[in-house]
Amino acid sequence: MQEQQKIQMVDLHGQYMRIKAEVDAAIAEVIDSSAFINGPAVGRFASALAQYTGAGHVITCGNGTDALQIALMALGLRPGDEVIVPAFTYVASAEVIALLGLKPVMVDVDRDTFNTDMRFIEKAHTPRTRAIIPVHLFGQSCDMEPIMDFASAHGLYVVEDNAQSLGAEYIYRDGKRRRTGAVGHIGCTSFFPSKNLGCYGDGGALFTDDDALAERIRMTANHGQRVKYHHDVIGCNSRLDTIQAAVLEVKLRYLDDYCGARRTAAHRYNALLRGVDGVELPVEAPYSTHVYHQYTLRVRDGRRNALKEFLASRGIPSMIYYPLPLYRQNAYLYDGSGLKIADELAASVLSLPMHTELEAVEQERIAEAIMDFFKR
Ligand SMILES: *Cc1c(COP(=O)(O)O)cnc(C)c1O
């Protein structure tokens, strides 16, 4: 048998090798200058990201979870205020709400896009609702225009969780486009290594067009101070370190290529798997481009776990994002009796290997294994 390369869920090392010279030089420059905290690369990267996203302000911070927390702190919400958040997402989206003494109100998501929308949000709205956190899951945008219209009619803030979809574009009804994260009042993102724009450690950022909010966000992330040692609000300490900013400054130049490589890989999966009875392929919404942070199948007839095991037996990794809706997590137990689609997805989703270095032969091997499984 021919020696086969091990298929990886994500391939950070392969991606690094392509840009090694540039990244190594950028890191060496930071160490040389020893400006480890708030060195020049931090500001340069924030400006470049503002230009890329079209957001008026980009404020960098320590990670994506901090970004969400800082956003809610900067909005001045009060204990007991309700924040609407999907039940089918990474824990951070709801965790920060509860951490601040606010009330997460979890809503269901669409079966095809995995994202929440106005059908679910409207039902969850009460007089205590203050904010909505739409999560752009797996690489495509929520349908933002109706959410923004609803928010403005009811005086709500919209904080986008864009940790998985940086690089995607929301397409308005009139054809106008904007990068996700720059559509709501505040956008939040993460530079966790496996994200579409990942650094070599932790990192995050917030986006806003609102000058006053930008100021509040900046203060909040920096101990609540505008002037050093003068603390006007209770803040926290959350910074993107200079080495990470230097890496991101290099990698941002490749973000569109990275998203393109993910799209190409996704479309290749689609071509290989179309017609396989037993799985449903990911759907691209008309109001968003898709940057495929994940390529996520829905496996029919309760066979998801069996398929996962079968793939593993052939050396093919896969992941379940997410096995338990947030309202079923011990920390967030919640009456989610209406959240049937979140339950259904948690039991049926399976994400296949997806990264910028994925090769056609690897995808053919994966597709072949999936077809073999359903032939049995
Ligand atoms: C990764 C992620 C976060 C948190 O980002 P960290 O940088 O790991 O704190 C938040 N929300 C979603 C949807 C994510 O995927």
Tab-separated table of C-alpha atoms and ligand atoms in Angstrom:
chain	number	residue	atom	x	y	z
A	1	MET	CA	0.000	0.000	0.000
A	2	GLN	CA	1.128	3.486	-0.841
A	3	GLU	CA	2.304	5.636	2.036
A	4	GLN	CA	-0.497	8.099	2.765
A	5	GLN	CA	-0.088	11.446	4.449
A	6	LYS	CA	-2.082	11.803	7.617
A	7	ILE	CA	-5.195	13.901	7.037
A	8	GLN	CA	-5.511	16.713	9.559
A	9	MET	CA	-8.576	18.554	10.796
A	10	VAL	CA	-6.591	21.802	10.529
A	11	ASP	CA	-3.029	22.252	9.270
A	12	LEU	CA	-1.436	25.241	10.968
A	13	HIS	CA	2.092	24.074	10.292
A	14	GLY	CA	1.593	23.666	6.555
A	15	GLN	CA	0.134	27.148	6.370
A	16	TYR	CA	3.058	28.582	8.351
A	17	MET	CA	5.628	26.980	6.049
A	18	ARG	CA	4.272	28.971	3.081
A	19	ILE	CA	4.812	32.324	4.827
A	20	LYS	CA	7.641	31.349	7.157
A	21	ALA	CA	10.156	33.944	5.960
A	22	GLU	CA	7.730	36.848	6.333
A	23	VAL	CA	6.366	35.731	9.707
A	24	ASP	CA	9.785	34.959	11.159
A	25	ALA	CA	11.062	38.376	10.117
A	26	ALA	CA	8.019	40.117	11.624
A	27	ILE	CA	8.433	38.270	14.936
A	28	ALA	CA	12.184	38.902	15.001
A	29	GLU	CA	11.561	42.611	14.487
A	30	VAL	CA	9.296	42.740	17.552
A	31	ILE	CA	11.825	40.897	19.699
A	32	ASP	CA	14.596	43.127	18.402
A	33	SER	CA	12.692	46.275	19.312
A	34	SER	CA	11.448	44.629	22.541
A	35	ALA	CA	8.224	46.658	22.324
A	36	PHE	CA	6.210	43.685	23.526
A	37	ILE	CA	3.153	45.575	24.780
A	38	ASN	CA	1.356	47.974	22.432
A	39	GLY	CA	4.267	48.083	20.024
A	40	PRO	CA	3.806	49.688	16.597
A	41	ALA	CA	2.556	46.470	14.953
A	42	VAL	CA	-0.600	46.562	17.120
A	43	GLY	CA	-1.736	49.918	15.760
A	44	ARG	CA	-0.665	49.066	12.219
A	45	PHE	CA	-2.616	45.814	12.281
A	46	ALA	CA	-5.716	47.525	13.733
A	47	SER	CA	-5.626	50.093	10.911
A	48	ALA	CA	-5.147	47.428	8.275
A	49	LEU	CA	-8.055	45.435	9.674
A	50	ALA	CA	-10.250	48.553	9.758
A	51	GLN	CA	-9.430	49.117	6.127
A	52	TYR	CA	-10.129	45.463	5.282
A	53	THR	CA	-13.483	45.318	7.076
A	54	GLY	CA	-14.600	48.878	6.391
A	55	ALA	CA	-15.258	49.386	10.113
A	56	GLY	CA	-14.675	52.907	11.411
A	57	HIS	CA	-12.742	51.655	14.417
A	58	VAL	CA	-10.937	48.431	15.244
A	59	ILE	CA	-9.896	47.892	18.859
A	60	THR	CA	-7.714	44.845	19.468
A	61	CYS	CA	-7.872	42.757	22.641
A	62	GLY	CA	-6.677	39.527	24.232
A	63	ASN	CA	-9.064	36.994	22.668
A	64	GLY	CA	-12.520	36.600	21.160
A	65	THR	CA	-14.234	35.900	24.463
A	66	ASP	CA	-12.804	39.110	25.916
A	67	ALA	CA	-14.044	40.959	22.830
A	68	LEU	CA	-17.621	39.841	23.531
A	69	GLN	CA	-17.305	40.675	27.224
A	70	ILE	CA	-15.844	44.105	26.520
A	71	ALA	CA	-18.637	44.798	24.010
A	72	LEU	CA	-21.338	44.082	26.584
A	73	MET	CA	-19.471	46.082	29.269
A	74	ALA	CA	-19.116	49.048	26.918
A	75	LEU	CA	-22.852	49.055	26.212
A	76	GLY	CA	-23.498	49.759	29.898
A	77	LEU	CA	-26.031	46.951	30.322
A	78	ARG	CA	-27.390	46.374	33.834
A	79	PRO	CA	-27.800	43.158	35.802
A	80	GLY	CA	-30.980	41.402	34.744
A	81	ASP	CA	-31.016	42.932	31.262
A	82	GLU	CA	-31.765	40.296	28.660
A	83	VAL	CA	-29.488	39.446	25.777
A	84	ILE	CA	-30.712	37.188	22.987
A	85	VAL	CA	-28.182	34.591	21.836
A	86	PRO	CA	-28.470	31.369	19.813
A	87	ALA	CA	-28.413	28.070	21.734
A	88	PHE	CA	-26.356	26.414	19.004
A	89	THR	CA	-22.942	28.099	19.220
A	90	TYR	CA	-19.635	28.070	21.049
A	91	VAL	CA	-20.055	28.670	24.772
A	92	ALA	CA	-18.298	32.067	24.779
A	93	SER	CA	-21.245	33.796	23.121
A	94	ALA	CA	-23.484	33.098	26.131
A	95	GLU	CA	-20.837	32.826	28.844
A	96	VAL	CA	-19.986	36.516	28.803
A	97	ILE	CA	-23.662	37.439	29.180
A	98	ALA	CA	-24.047	35.332	32.316
A	99	LEU	CA	-20.658	36.405	33.669
A	100	LEU	CA	-21.771	40.042	33.671
A	101	GLY	CA	-24.995	39.218	35.555
A	102	LEU	CA	-27.083	39.707	32.420
A	103	LYS	CA	-29.652	37.145	31.341
A	104	PRO	CA	-28.932	35.004	28.288
A	105	VAL	CA	-32.157	34.318	26.398
A	106	MET	CA	-31.381	31.431	24.100
A	107	VAL	CA	-33.049	31.047	20.753
A	108	ASP	CA	-33.212	28.409	18.070
A	109	VAL	CA	-31.406	28.435	14.732
A	110	ASP	CA	-32.229	27.654	11.127
A	111	ARG	CA	-31.678	24.034	10.122
A	112	ASP	CA	-29.951	24.871	6.833
A	113	THR	CA	-27.727	27.827	7.763
A	114	PHE	CA	-27.110	26.911	11.432
A	115	ASN	CA	-27.717	30.605	12.185
A	116	THR	CA	-30.492	32.290	14.121
A	117	ASP	CA	-32.870	34.701	12.453
A	118	MET	CA	-35.842	36.995	13.087
A	119	ARG	CA	-38.359	34.131	13.353
A	120	PHE	CA	-36.674	33.074	16.590
A	121	ILE	CA	-35.485	36.455	17.820
A	122	GLU	CA	-38.913	38.085	17.610
A	123	LYS	CA	-40.463	35.397	19.825
A	124	ALA	CA	-37.760	35.856	22.470
A	125	HIS	CA	-38.032	39.644	22.623
A	126	THR	CA	-39.407	41.093	25.880
A	127	PRO	CA	-39.492	44.600	27.396
A	128	ARG	CA	-36.217	43.684	29.195
A	129	THR	CA	-34.321	42.784	26.024
A	130	ARG	CA	-31.378	45.123	25.539
A	131	ALA	CA	-29.149	43.414	23.014
A	132	ILE	CA	-28.924	40.642	20.445
A	133	ILE	CA	-25.780	38.600	19.728
A	134	PRO	CA	-26.148	37.084	16.261
A	135	VAL	CA	-23.427	34.470	15.785
A	136	HIS	CA	-22.173	34.004	12.232
A	137	LEU	CA	-21.551	30.301	12.621
A	138	PHE	CA	-19.198	28.210	10.472
A	139	GLY	CA	-18.347	31.003	8.035
A	140	GLN	CA	-21.483	32.735	6.860
A	141	SER	CA	-23.456	35.704	8.030
A	142	CYS	CA	-26.785	35.757	9.796
A	143	ASP	CA	-29.398	37.661	7.826
A	144	MET	CA	-28.446	40.975	9.402
A	145	GLU	CA	-30.680	43.541	7.703
A	146	PRO	CA	-33.956	42.359	9.332
A	147	ILE	CA	-32.122	42.047	12.665
A	148	MET	CA	-30.790	45.602	12.415
A	149	ASP	CA	-34.268	46.903	11.451
A	150	PHE	CA	-35.845	45.127	14.417
A	151	ALA	CA	-33.118	46.410	16.733
A	152	SER	CA	-33.570	49.982	15.643
A	153	ALA	CA	-37.362	49.742	16.014
A	154	HIS	CA	-36.954	48.477	19.604
A	155	GLY	CA	-33.865	50.362	20.745
A	156	LEU	CA	-31.645	47.269	20.983
A	157	TYR	CA	-27.930	46.875	20.452
A	158	VAL	CA	-26.602	44.273	18.050
A	159	VAL	CA	-23.226	42.679	18.854
A	160	GLU	CA	-22.053	40.358	16.089
A	161	ASP	CA	-20.059	37.301	17.119
A	162	ASN	CA	-17.871	37.149	14.041
A	163	ALA	CA	-15.228	34.795	15.458
A	164	GLN	CA	-15.882	32.214	12.728
A	165	SER	CA	-16.683	34.414	9.762
A	166	LEU	CA	-14.043	37.118	9.419
A	167	GLY	CA	-13.677	37.688	5.682
A	168	ALA	CA	-17.321	36.925	4.828
A	169	GLU	CA	-19.558	39.600	3.354
A	170	TYR	CA	-23.162	40.344	4.233
A	171	ILE	CA	-25.204	41.194	1.150
A	172	TYR	CA	-27.978	43.728	1.722
A	173	ARG	CA	-31.288	43.588	-0.136
A	174	ASP	CA	-30.151	46.405	-2.433
A	175	GLY	CA	-26.973	44.504	-3.338
A	176	LYS	CA	-24.663	46.582	-1.148
A	177	ARG	CA	-22.076	44.484	0.697
A	178	ARG	CA	-20.308	44.829	4.016
A	179	ARG	CA	-17.848	42.622	5.829
A	180	THR	CA	-19.407	40.708	8.697
A	181	GLY	CA	-18.446	42.287	11.995
A	182	ALA	CA	-18.892	45.755	10.507
A	183	VAL	CA	-22.687	45.468	10.183
A	184	GLY	CA	-23.940	45.572	13.795
A	185	HIS	CA	-23.308	48.259	16.423
A	186	ILE	CA	-20.287	46.274	17.577
A	187	GLY	CA	-18.589	43.294	15.936
A	188	CYS	CA	-16.326	40.872	17.786
A	189	THR	CA	-13.784	38.454	16.437
A	190	SER	CA	-11.138	35.979	17.549
A	191	PHE	CA	-7.656	35.267	16.217
A	192	PHE	CA	-7.440	31.831	17.852
A	193	PRO	CA	-4.934	29.887	15.712
A	194	SER	CA	-7.529	27.779	13.883
A	195	LYS	CA	-9.837	30.683	13.034
A	196	ASN	CA	-9.896	31.978	9.447
A	197	LEU	CA	-7.435	34.690	10.471
A	198	GLY	CA	-5.485	33.031	13.250
A	199	CYS	CA	-2.416	34.193	15.147
A	200	TYR	CA	0.141	32.030	16.956
A	201	GLY	CA	-1.474	32.304	20.359
A	202	ASP	CA	-4.518	34.236	21.526
A	203	GLY	CA	-5.965	37.416	20.091
A	204	GLY	CA	-9.219	39.224	19.438
A	205	ALA	CA	-10.723	42.459	18.206
A	206	LEU	CA	-13.827	44.630	18.257
A	207	PHE	CA	-15.252	46.666	15.391
A	208	THR	CA	-17.556	49.662	15.504
A	209	ASP	CA	-18.485	52.680	13.417
A	210	ASP	CA	-19.657	54.610	16.463
A	211	ASP	CA	-17.029	57.038	17.793
A	212	ALA	CA	-18.454	57.147	21.319
A	213	LEU	CA	-18.723	53.363	21.537
A	214	ALA	CA	-15.166	53.015	20.242
A	215	GLU	CA	-13.994	55.258	23.063
A	216	ARG	CA	-15.916	53.211	25.664
A	217	ILE	CA	-14.510	49.986	24.240
A	218	ARG	CA	-10.948	51.317	24.311
A	219	MET	CA	-11.341	52.426	27.926
A	220	THR	CA	-13.022	49.216	29.001
A	221	ALA	CA	-10.244	47.069	27.558
A	222	ASN	CA	-7.670	49.244	29.306
A	223	HIS	CA	-8.703	49.265	32.999
A	224	GLY	CA	-11.417	51.846	32.381
A	225	GLN	CA	-8.871	54.599	31.849
A	226	ARG	CA	-8.540	57.275	29.201
A	227	VAL	CA	-5.715	59.004	31.013
A	228	LYS	CA	-3.179	56.721	32.667
A	229	TYR	CA	-3.998	56.060	36.336
A	230	HIS	CA	-7.400	57.800	36.057
A	231	HIS	CA	-10.130	55.162	35.999
A	232	ASP	CA	-13.554	56.428	34.950
A	233	VAL	CA	-15.353	53.111	34.548
A	234	ILE	CA	-14.723	49.551	35.720
A	235	GLY	CA	-12.743	47.916	32.988
A	236	CYS	CA	-10.530	44.923	32.434
A	237	ASN	CA	-7.075	44.251	31.039
A	238	SER	CA	-7.203	42.770	27.594
A	239	ARG	CA	-4.501	43.375	24.999
A	240	LEU	CA	-3.336	41.871	21.745
A	241	ASP	CA	0.375	41.374	22.262
A	242	THR	CA	2.765	42.824	19.737
A	243	ILE	CA	4.155	39.502	18.536
A	244	GLN	CA	0.635	38.323	17.691
A	245	ALA	CA	-0.134	41.620	15.962
A	246	ALA	CA	3.015	41.216	13.864
A	247	VAL	CA	1.941	37.722	12.803
A	248	LEU	CA	-1.568	38.959	12.031
A	249	GLU	CA	-0.261	41.898	10.022
A	250	VAL	CA	1.426	39.402	7.701
A	251	LYS	CA	-1.474	36.964	7.618
A	252	LEU	CA	-4.166	39.594	6.970
A	253	ARG	CA	-2.617	40.095	3.538
A	254	TYR	CA	-3.459	36.462	2.791
A	255	LEU	CA	-6.933	36.369	4.347
A	256	ASP	CA	-8.779	36.579	1.044
A	257	ASP	CA	-6.573	33.808	-0.366
A	258	TYR	CA	-7.224	31.710	2.732
A	259	CYS	CA	-10.981	32.214	2.432
A	260	GLY	CA	-10.734	31.374	-1.273
A	261	ALA	CA	-8.879	28.137	-0.517
A	262	ARG	CA	-11.569	27.178	1.997
A	263	ARG	CA	-14.319	27.921	-0.518
A	264	THR	CA	-12.569	25.862	-3.183
A	265	ALA	CA	-12.230	22.957	-0.761
A	266	ALA	CA	-15.902	23.264	0.263
A	267	HIS	CA	-17.093	23.253	-3.322
A	268	ARG	CA	-14.917	20.225	-4.023
A	269	TYR	CA	-16.553	18.402	-1.089
A	270	ASN	CA	-19.944	19.401	-2.512
A	271	ALA	CA	-19.060	17.945	-5.901
A	272	LEU	CA	-17.738	14.737	-4.352
A	273	LEU	CA	-20.606	14.227	-1.916
A	274	ARG	CA	-23.581	15.462	-3.917
A	275	GLY	CA	-26.094	12.677	-4.185
A	276	VAL	CA	-24.749	10.656	-1.258
A	277	ASP	CA	-27.892	9.398	0.408
A	278	GLY	CA	-27.465	9.860	4.123
A	279	VAL	CA	-25.922	13.312	4.399
A	280	GLU	CA	-27.096	16.848	3.764
A	281	LEU	CA	-24.507	19.281	2.502
A	282	PRO	CA	-23.956	22.812	3.836
A	283	VAL	CA	-26.135	25.520	2.311
A	284	GLU	CA	-24.945	28.946	1.141
A	285	ALA	CA	-27.425	31.690	2.041
A	286	PRO	CA	-28.256	34.261	-0.669
A	287	TYR	CA	-27.508	37.163	1.701
A	288	SER	CA	-23.956	36.128	2.581
A	289	THR	CA	-20.727	34.897	1.125
A	290	HIS	CA	-19.446	31.774	2.875
A	291	VAL	CA	-15.855	31.501	4.104
A	292	TYR	CA	-16.199	27.955	5.447
A	293	HIS	CA	-14.623	28.145	8.861
A	294	GLN	CA	-16.194	24.693	9.036
A	295	TYR	CA	-17.595	22.360	6.409
A	296	THR	CA	-20.450	20.803	8.329
A	297	LEU	CA	-22.650	17.940	7.205
A	298	ARG	CA	-25.936	16.878	8.709
A	299	VAL	CA	-26.031	13.118	8.955
A	300	ARG	CA	-29.470	11.516	8.609
A	301	ASP	CA	-31.127	8.701	10.543
A	302	GLY	CA	-29.120	8.939	13.748
A	303	ARG	CA	-25.973	7.630	12.059
A	304	ARG	CA	-23.708	10.573	12.872
A	305	ASN	CA	-21.684	8.930	15.643
A	306	ALA	CA	-21.313	5.734	13.634
A	307	LEU	CA	-20.028	7.697	10.635
A	308	LYS	CA	-17.574	9.555	12.858
A	309	GLU	CA	-16.219	6.270	14.203
A	310	PHE	CA	-16.001	4.762	10.734
A	311	LEU	CA	-14.003	7.748	9.467
A	312	ALA	CA	-11.697	7.508	12.484
A	313	SER	CA	-11.085	3.827	11.703
A	314	ARG	CA	-9.751	4.985	8.334
A	315	GLY	CA	-7.557	7.635	9.917
A	316	ILE	CA	-9.882	10.502	8.989
A	317	PRO	CA	-10.532	13.050	11.721
A	318	SER	CA	-13.881	14.807	12.089
A	319	MET	CA	-15.385	16.998	14.801
A	320	ILE	CA	-18.769	17.619	16.337
A	321	TYR	CA	-19.445	21.342	16.618
A	322	TYR	CA	-21.427	21.324	18.923
A	323	PRO	CA	-22.528	18.159	20.724
A	324	LEU	CA	-24.769	19.889	23.276
A	325	PRO	CA	-26.874	23.039	22.802
A	326	LEU	CA	-25.918	25.676	25.358
A	327	TYR	CA	-29.243	25.466	27.174
A	328	ARG	CA	-28.452	21.841	28.049
A	329	GLN	CA	-25.020	22.633	29.508
A	330	ASN	CA	-24.863	22.205	33.277
A	331	ALA	CA	-23.720	25.790	33.756
A	332	TYR	CA	-26.594	27.207	31.703
A	333	LEU	CA	-29.487	24.816	32.337
A	334	TYR	CA	-32.417	26.546	30.886
A	335	ASP	CA	-35.945	25.776	29.776
A	336	GLY	CA	-35.263	25.294	26.130
A	337	SER	CA	-38.276	23.172	25.324
A	338	GLY	CA	-38.845	25.137	22.132
A	339	LEU	CA	-35.300	24.780	20.805
A	340	LYS	CA	-35.894	21.690	18.717
A	341	ILE	CA	-33.626	22.514	15.809
A	342	ALA	CA	-30.659	23.183	18.112
A	343	ASP	CA	-31.258	19.729	19.613
A	344	GLU	CA	-31.596	18.133	16.217
A	345	LEU	CA	-28.385	19.727	14.937
A	346	ALA	CA	-26.393	18.793	18.039
A	347	ALA	CA	-27.336	15.177	17.320
A	348	SER	CA	-26.660	15.227	13.567
A	349	VAL	CA	-23.832	17.619	12.641
A	350	LEU	CA	-20.369	16.461	11.652
A	351	SER	CA	-17.582	18.788	10.518
A	352	LEU	CA	-15.037	17.429	8.057
A	353	PRO	CA	-11.373	18.440	7.800
A	354	MET	CA	-11.252	22.025	6.541
A	355	HIS	CA	-8.192	24.232	6.217
A	356	THR	CA	-6.214	26.217	3.698
A	357	GLU	CA	-3.840	23.373	2.844
A	358	LEU	CA	-6.422	20.651	2.175
A	359	GLU	CA	-5.637	18.752	-1.007
A	360	ALA	CA	-7.965	17.260	-3.589
A	361	VAL	CA	-6.580	13.741	-3.065
A	362	GLU	CA	-7.264	13.995	0.658
A	363	GLN	CA	-10.815	15.120	0.027
A	364	GLU	CA	-11.310	12.268	-2.431
A	365	ARG	CA	-10.189	9.821	0.259
A	366	ILE	CA	-12.603	11.370	2.757
A	367	ALA	CA	-15.511	11.291	0.297
A	368	GLU	CA	-14.742	7.698	-0.633
A	369	ALA	CA	-14.844	6.695	3.024
A	370	ILE	CA	-18.192	8.457	3.500
A	371	MET	CA	-19.628	6.691	0.454
A	372	ASP	CA	-18.324	3.336	1.679
A	373	PHE	CA	-19.993	3.921	5.028
A	374	PHE	CA	-23.402	4.494	3.481
A	375	LYS	CA	-23.032	1.502	1.140
A	376	ARG	CA	-22.707	-0.869	4.080
B	1	LIG	C1	-13.650	30.971	18.913
B	1	LIG	C2	-14.958	31.573	19.236
B	1	LIG	C3	-15.119	32.519	20.262
B	1	LIG	C4	-14.046	32.834	21.282
B	1	LIG	O1	-12.821	33.140	20.829
B	1	LIG	P1	-11.518	32.932	21.778
B	1	LIG	O2	-10.490	33.719	21.068
B	1	LIG	O3	-11.251	31.466	21.811
B	1	LIG	O4	-11.849	33.490	23.112
B	1	LIG	C5	-16.348	33.106	20.434
B	1	LIG	N1	-17.393	32.794	19.668
B	1	LIG	C6	-17.308	31.865	18.687
B	1	LIG	C7	-18.503	31.567	17.857
B	1	LIG	C8	-16.086	31.222	18.450
B	1	LIG	O5	-16.011	30.297	17.486
